[in-house]
């Protein structure tokens, strides 16, 4: 598997910092355009890897823009229109967990940037927006995974879902476990070089 973190384009950081100073619809539109541009740049690499038989795991794609730019006031239809023609994944894995766990993880990771995206009310709006997206998704299927467990357990679950969906693992091999901690990409990165 190949793991790709977005945004990947070097221009994104400086443009993103400028966009952070804008407010409302203008900020949401600029952010949506920047993310879509980044996806357009990445899709060439993704298509090449997929044509080579690689499994590509991308951290955040169009659903993230629908949710985050939606919270900023941009309509779902507008975000999807901006991303028209962008590579649609075979599956989308949506990690869910209780708000209390998400808030704890954000605090632990000291991710209080600009404050707004990590307020309790914003986290609740984000969770509702992701749920709404999952119910009315365009493109490939959305698989909802419990992300509230220990990072290693969640990574293994994601790995097994990806392998099952790609036909490399029989469905009966999917296992469930329980614990508690952070969802992450350690196992995906380990398999990157395999």
Short mmCIF file of C-alpha atoms in Angstrom, two decimals:
data_model
loop_
_atom_site.label_atom_id
_atom_site.label_comp_id
_atom_site.label_asym_id
_atom_site.label_seq_id
_atom_site.Cartn_x
_atom_site.Cartn_y
_atom_site.Cartn_z
CA UNK A 1 0.00 0.00 0.00
CA UNK A 2 1.10 3.55 -0.66
CA UNK A 3 0.08 6.23 1.84
CA UNK A 4 -0.44 9.78 0.56
CA UNK A 5 -1.06 12.66 2.95
CA UNK A 6 -2.93 15.70 1.67
CA UNK A 7 -2.39 18.52 1.06
CA UNK A 8 0.67 17.44 -0.89
CA UNK A 9 1.42 20.48 -3.05
CA UNK A 10 4.12 22.85 -1.68
CA UNK A 11 2.12 25.89 -2.83
CA UNK A 12 -0.74 24.82 -0.59
CA UNK A 13 0.90 25.95 2.66
CA UNK A 14 1.52 29.57 1.68
CA UNK A 15 -1.85 29.89 -0.07
CA UNK A 16 -3.55 28.20 2.88
CA UNK A 17 -1.98 30.68 5.30
CA UNK A 18 -3.35 33.56 3.20
CA UNK A 19 -6.77 31.93 3.00
CA UNK A 20 -6.87 31.63 6.81
CA UNK A 21 -7.08 35.44 6.99
CA UNK A 22 -10.21 35.50 4.85
CA UNK A 23 -13.64 34.93 6.36
CA UNK A 24 -16.92 33.25 5.50
CA UNK A 25 -17.83 32.19 1.97
CA UNK A 26 -14.65 33.65 0.46
CA UNK A 27 -12.46 31.61 2.79
CA UNK A 28 -14.53 28.47 2.21
CA UNK A 29 -14.42 28.91 -1.58
CA UNK A 30 -10.66 29.54 -1.61
CA UNK A 31 -10.04 26.52 0.65
CA UNK A 32 -12.23 24.31 -1.57
CA UNK A 33 -10.38 25.49 -4.69
CA UNK A 34 -6.97 24.90 -3.08
CA UNK A 35 -7.89 21.38 -1.94
CA UNK A 36 -9.37 20.56 -5.37
CA UNK A 37 -6.19 21.82 -7.05
CA UNK A 38 -4.11 19.64 -4.76
CA UNK A 39 -6.30 16.63 -5.62
CA UNK A 40 -5.90 17.33 -9.34
CA UNK A 41 -2.12 17.34 -8.89
CA UNK A 42 -2.23 14.12 -6.84
CA UNK A 43 -4.61 12.20 -9.07
CA UNK A 44 -1.96 11.72 -11.77
CA UNK A 45 0.23 9.96 -9.21
CA UNK A 46 -2.72 8.02 -7.80
CA UNK A 47 -3.86 6.81 -11.23
CA UNK A 48 -0.29 5.70 -12.05
CA UNK A 49 0.02 3.75 -8.79
CA UNK A 50 -3.41 2.15 -9.22
CA UNK A 51 -2.53 1.12 -12.79
CA UNK A 52 0.57 -0.59 -11.33
CA UNK A 53 -1.68 -2.64 -9.04
CA UNK A 54 -0.86 -0.67 -5.89
CA UNK A 55 -3.37 -0.03 -3.11
CA UNK A 56 -3.39 3.72 -2.48
CA UNK A 57 -4.52 5.12 0.88
CA UNK A 58 -5.14 8.86 0.91
CA UNK A 59 -5.61 10.78 4.15
CA UNK A 60 -8.60 13.07 3.42
CA UNK A 61 -10.29 13.52 0.07
CA UNK A 62 -13.51 15.10 -1.21
CA UNK A 63 -15.68 14.22 1.84
CA UNK A 64 -13.36 16.35 4.00
CA UNK A 65 -13.93 19.36 1.77
CA UNK A 66 -17.69 18.78 1.80
CA UNK A 67 -17.60 18.75 5.60
CA UNK A 68 -15.07 21.49 6.41
CA UNK A 69 -16.04 23.94 3.69
CA UNK A 70 -19.68 23.13 4.46
CA UNK A 71 -19.11 24.19 8.07
CA UNK A 72 -17.70 27.44 6.65
CA UNK A 73 -20.87 27.96 4.60
CA UNK A 74 -20.12 26.49 1.16
CA UNK A 75 -22.82 24.16 -0.18
CA UNK A 76 -22.19 20.49 -0.78
CA UNK A 77 -23.19 20.93 -4.43
CA UNK A 78 -20.62 23.70 -4.90
CA UNK A 79 -17.81 21.61 -3.35
CA UNK A 80 -18.73 18.60 -5.53
CA UNK A 81 -18.87 20.88 -8.60
CA UNK A 82 -15.39 22.26 -7.81
CA UNK A 83 -14.10 18.67 -7.52
CA UNK A 84 -15.81 17.44 -10.69
CA UNK A 85 -13.43 15.21 -12.62
CA UNK A 86 -11.26 14.47 -9.60
CA UNK A 87 -10.42 10.79 -9.09
CA UNK A 88 -13.19 9.02 -7.15
CA UNK A 89 -11.87 6.33 -4.80
CA UNK A 90 -13.15 2.77 -4.86
CA UNK A 91 -14.00 3.08 -1.17
CA UNK A 92 -14.03 5.75 1.49
CA UNK A 93 -13.39 4.75 5.09
CA UNK A 94 -15.01 7.05 7.61
CA UNK A 95 -13.61 6.76 11.14
CA UNK A 96 -16.09 7.58 13.88
CA UNK A 97 -15.73 7.96 17.63
CA UNK A 98 -17.44 9.81 20.48
CA UNK A 99 -16.85 13.56 20.65
CA UNK A 100 -15.20 13.25 24.05
CA UNK A 101 -12.50 10.97 22.61
CA UNK A 102 -11.96 13.24 19.59
CA UNK A 103 -11.61 16.32 21.82
CA UNK A 104 -9.17 14.46 24.10
CA UNK A 105 -7.04 13.40 21.12
CA UNK A 106 -7.01 16.91 19.68
CA UNK A 107 -5.90 18.34 23.03
CA UNK A 108 -3.25 15.64 23.40
CA UNK A 109 -1.95 16.47 19.93
CA UNK A 110 -2.05 20.19 20.74
CA UNK A 111 -4.07 20.83 17.60
CA UNK A 112 -5.83 23.99 18.73
CA UNK A 113 -5.04 25.85 15.51
CA UNK A 114 -7.34 28.80 14.96
CA UNK A 115 -9.61 27.39 17.66
CA UNK A 116 -12.80 27.15 15.61
CA UNK A 117 -12.35 23.68 14.12
CA UNK A 118 -11.90 22.13 17.56
CA UNK A 119 -14.69 23.71 19.60
CA UNK A 120 -17.26 21.21 20.88
CA UNK A 121 -20.07 22.72 18.78
CA UNK A 122 -17.89 22.61 15.66
CA UNK A 123 -16.92 18.98 16.33
CA UNK A 124 -20.63 18.15 16.66
CA UNK A 125 -21.44 19.93 13.38
CA UNK A 126 -18.54 18.12 11.72
CA UNK A 127 -19.76 14.74 13.00
CA UNK A 128 -23.30 15.44 11.71
CA UNK A 129 -21.91 16.57 8.34
CA UNK A 130 -19.83 13.39 7.94
CA UNK A 131 -22.87 11.27 8.88
CA UNK A 132 -25.00 13.12 6.33
CA UNK A 133 -22.30 12.65 3.71
CA UNK A 134 -22.14 8.92 4.46
CA UNK A 135 -25.91 8.58 4.03
CA UNK A 136 -26.02 10.38 0.69
CA UNK A 137 -22.57 9.76 -0.78
CA UNK A 138 -21.59 10.15 -4.40
CA UNK A 139 -18.92 7.85 -5.78
CA UNK A 140 -17.64 4.64 -4.22
CA UNK A 141 -19.04 3.01 -1.11
CA UNK A 142 -18.44 4.47 2.33
CA UNK A 143 -17.40 2.07 5.06
CA UNK A 144 -17.81 3.33 8.60
CA UNK A 145 -15.19 2.11 11.09
CA UNK A 146 -15.06 2.63 14.83
CA UNK A 147 -12.03 4.83 15.43
CA UNK A 148 -12.38 5.03 19.21
CA UNK A 149 -10.17 2.06 19.95
CA UNK A 150 -6.41 1.77 20.27
CA UNK A 151 -4.46 3.03 17.24
CA UNK A 152 -3.06 -0.43 16.43
CA UNK A 153 -6.53 -2.02 16.56
CA UNK A 154 -8.02 0.66 14.30
CA UNK A 155 -5.11 0.43 11.83
CA UNK A 156 -5.50 -3.33 11.62
CA UNK A 157 -9.25 -2.98 11.05
CA UNK A 158 -8.65 -0.46 8.27
CA UNK A 159 -5.99 -2.66 6.70
CA UNK A 160 -8.36 -5.63 6.69
CA UNK A 161 -11.22 -3.58 5.21
CA UNK A 162 -8.93 -2.37 2.42
CA UNK A 163 -7.68 -5.88 1.70
CA UNK A 164 -11.20 -7.31 1.75
CA UNK A 165 -12.51 -4.59 -0.57
CA UNK A 166 -9.60 -5.09 -2.96
CA UNK A 167 -10.28 -8.83 -3.08
CA UNK A 168 -7.03 -9.76 -1.34
CA UNK A 169 -8.64 -11.04 1.86
CA UNK A 170 -11.71 -13.22 2.39
CA UNK A 171 -14.57 -11.45 4.26
CA UNK A 172 -14.51 -14.01 7.09
CA UNK A 173 -10.98 -12.83 8.01
CA UNK A 174 -12.22 -9.46 9.29
CA UNK A 175 -11.83 -9.36 13.04
CA UNK A 176 -13.25 -7.03 15.67
CA UNK A 177 -11.46 -6.07 18.87
CA UNK A 178 -11.86 -3.43 21.52
CA UNK A 179 -9.65 -1.20 23.62
CA UNK A 180 -9.26 2.62 23.35
CA UNK A 181 -6.82 5.28 22.08
CA UNK A 182 -5.94 7.02 18.78
CA UNK A 183 -6.59 6.11 15.16
CA UNK A 184 -3.57 6.56 12.95
CA UNK A 185 -1.57 5.41 10.00
CA UNK A 186 1.41 3.58 11.51
CA UNK A 187 0.49 0.20 9.96
CA UNK A 188 -0.30 1.77 6.59
CA UNK A 189 3.10 3.44 6.56
CA UNK A 190 4.76 0.15 7.53
CA UNK A 191 3.20 -1.54 4.52
CA UNK A 192 4.15 1.34 2.21
CA UNK A 193 7.47 -0.20 1.35
CA UNK A 194 6.22 -3.78 1.02
#
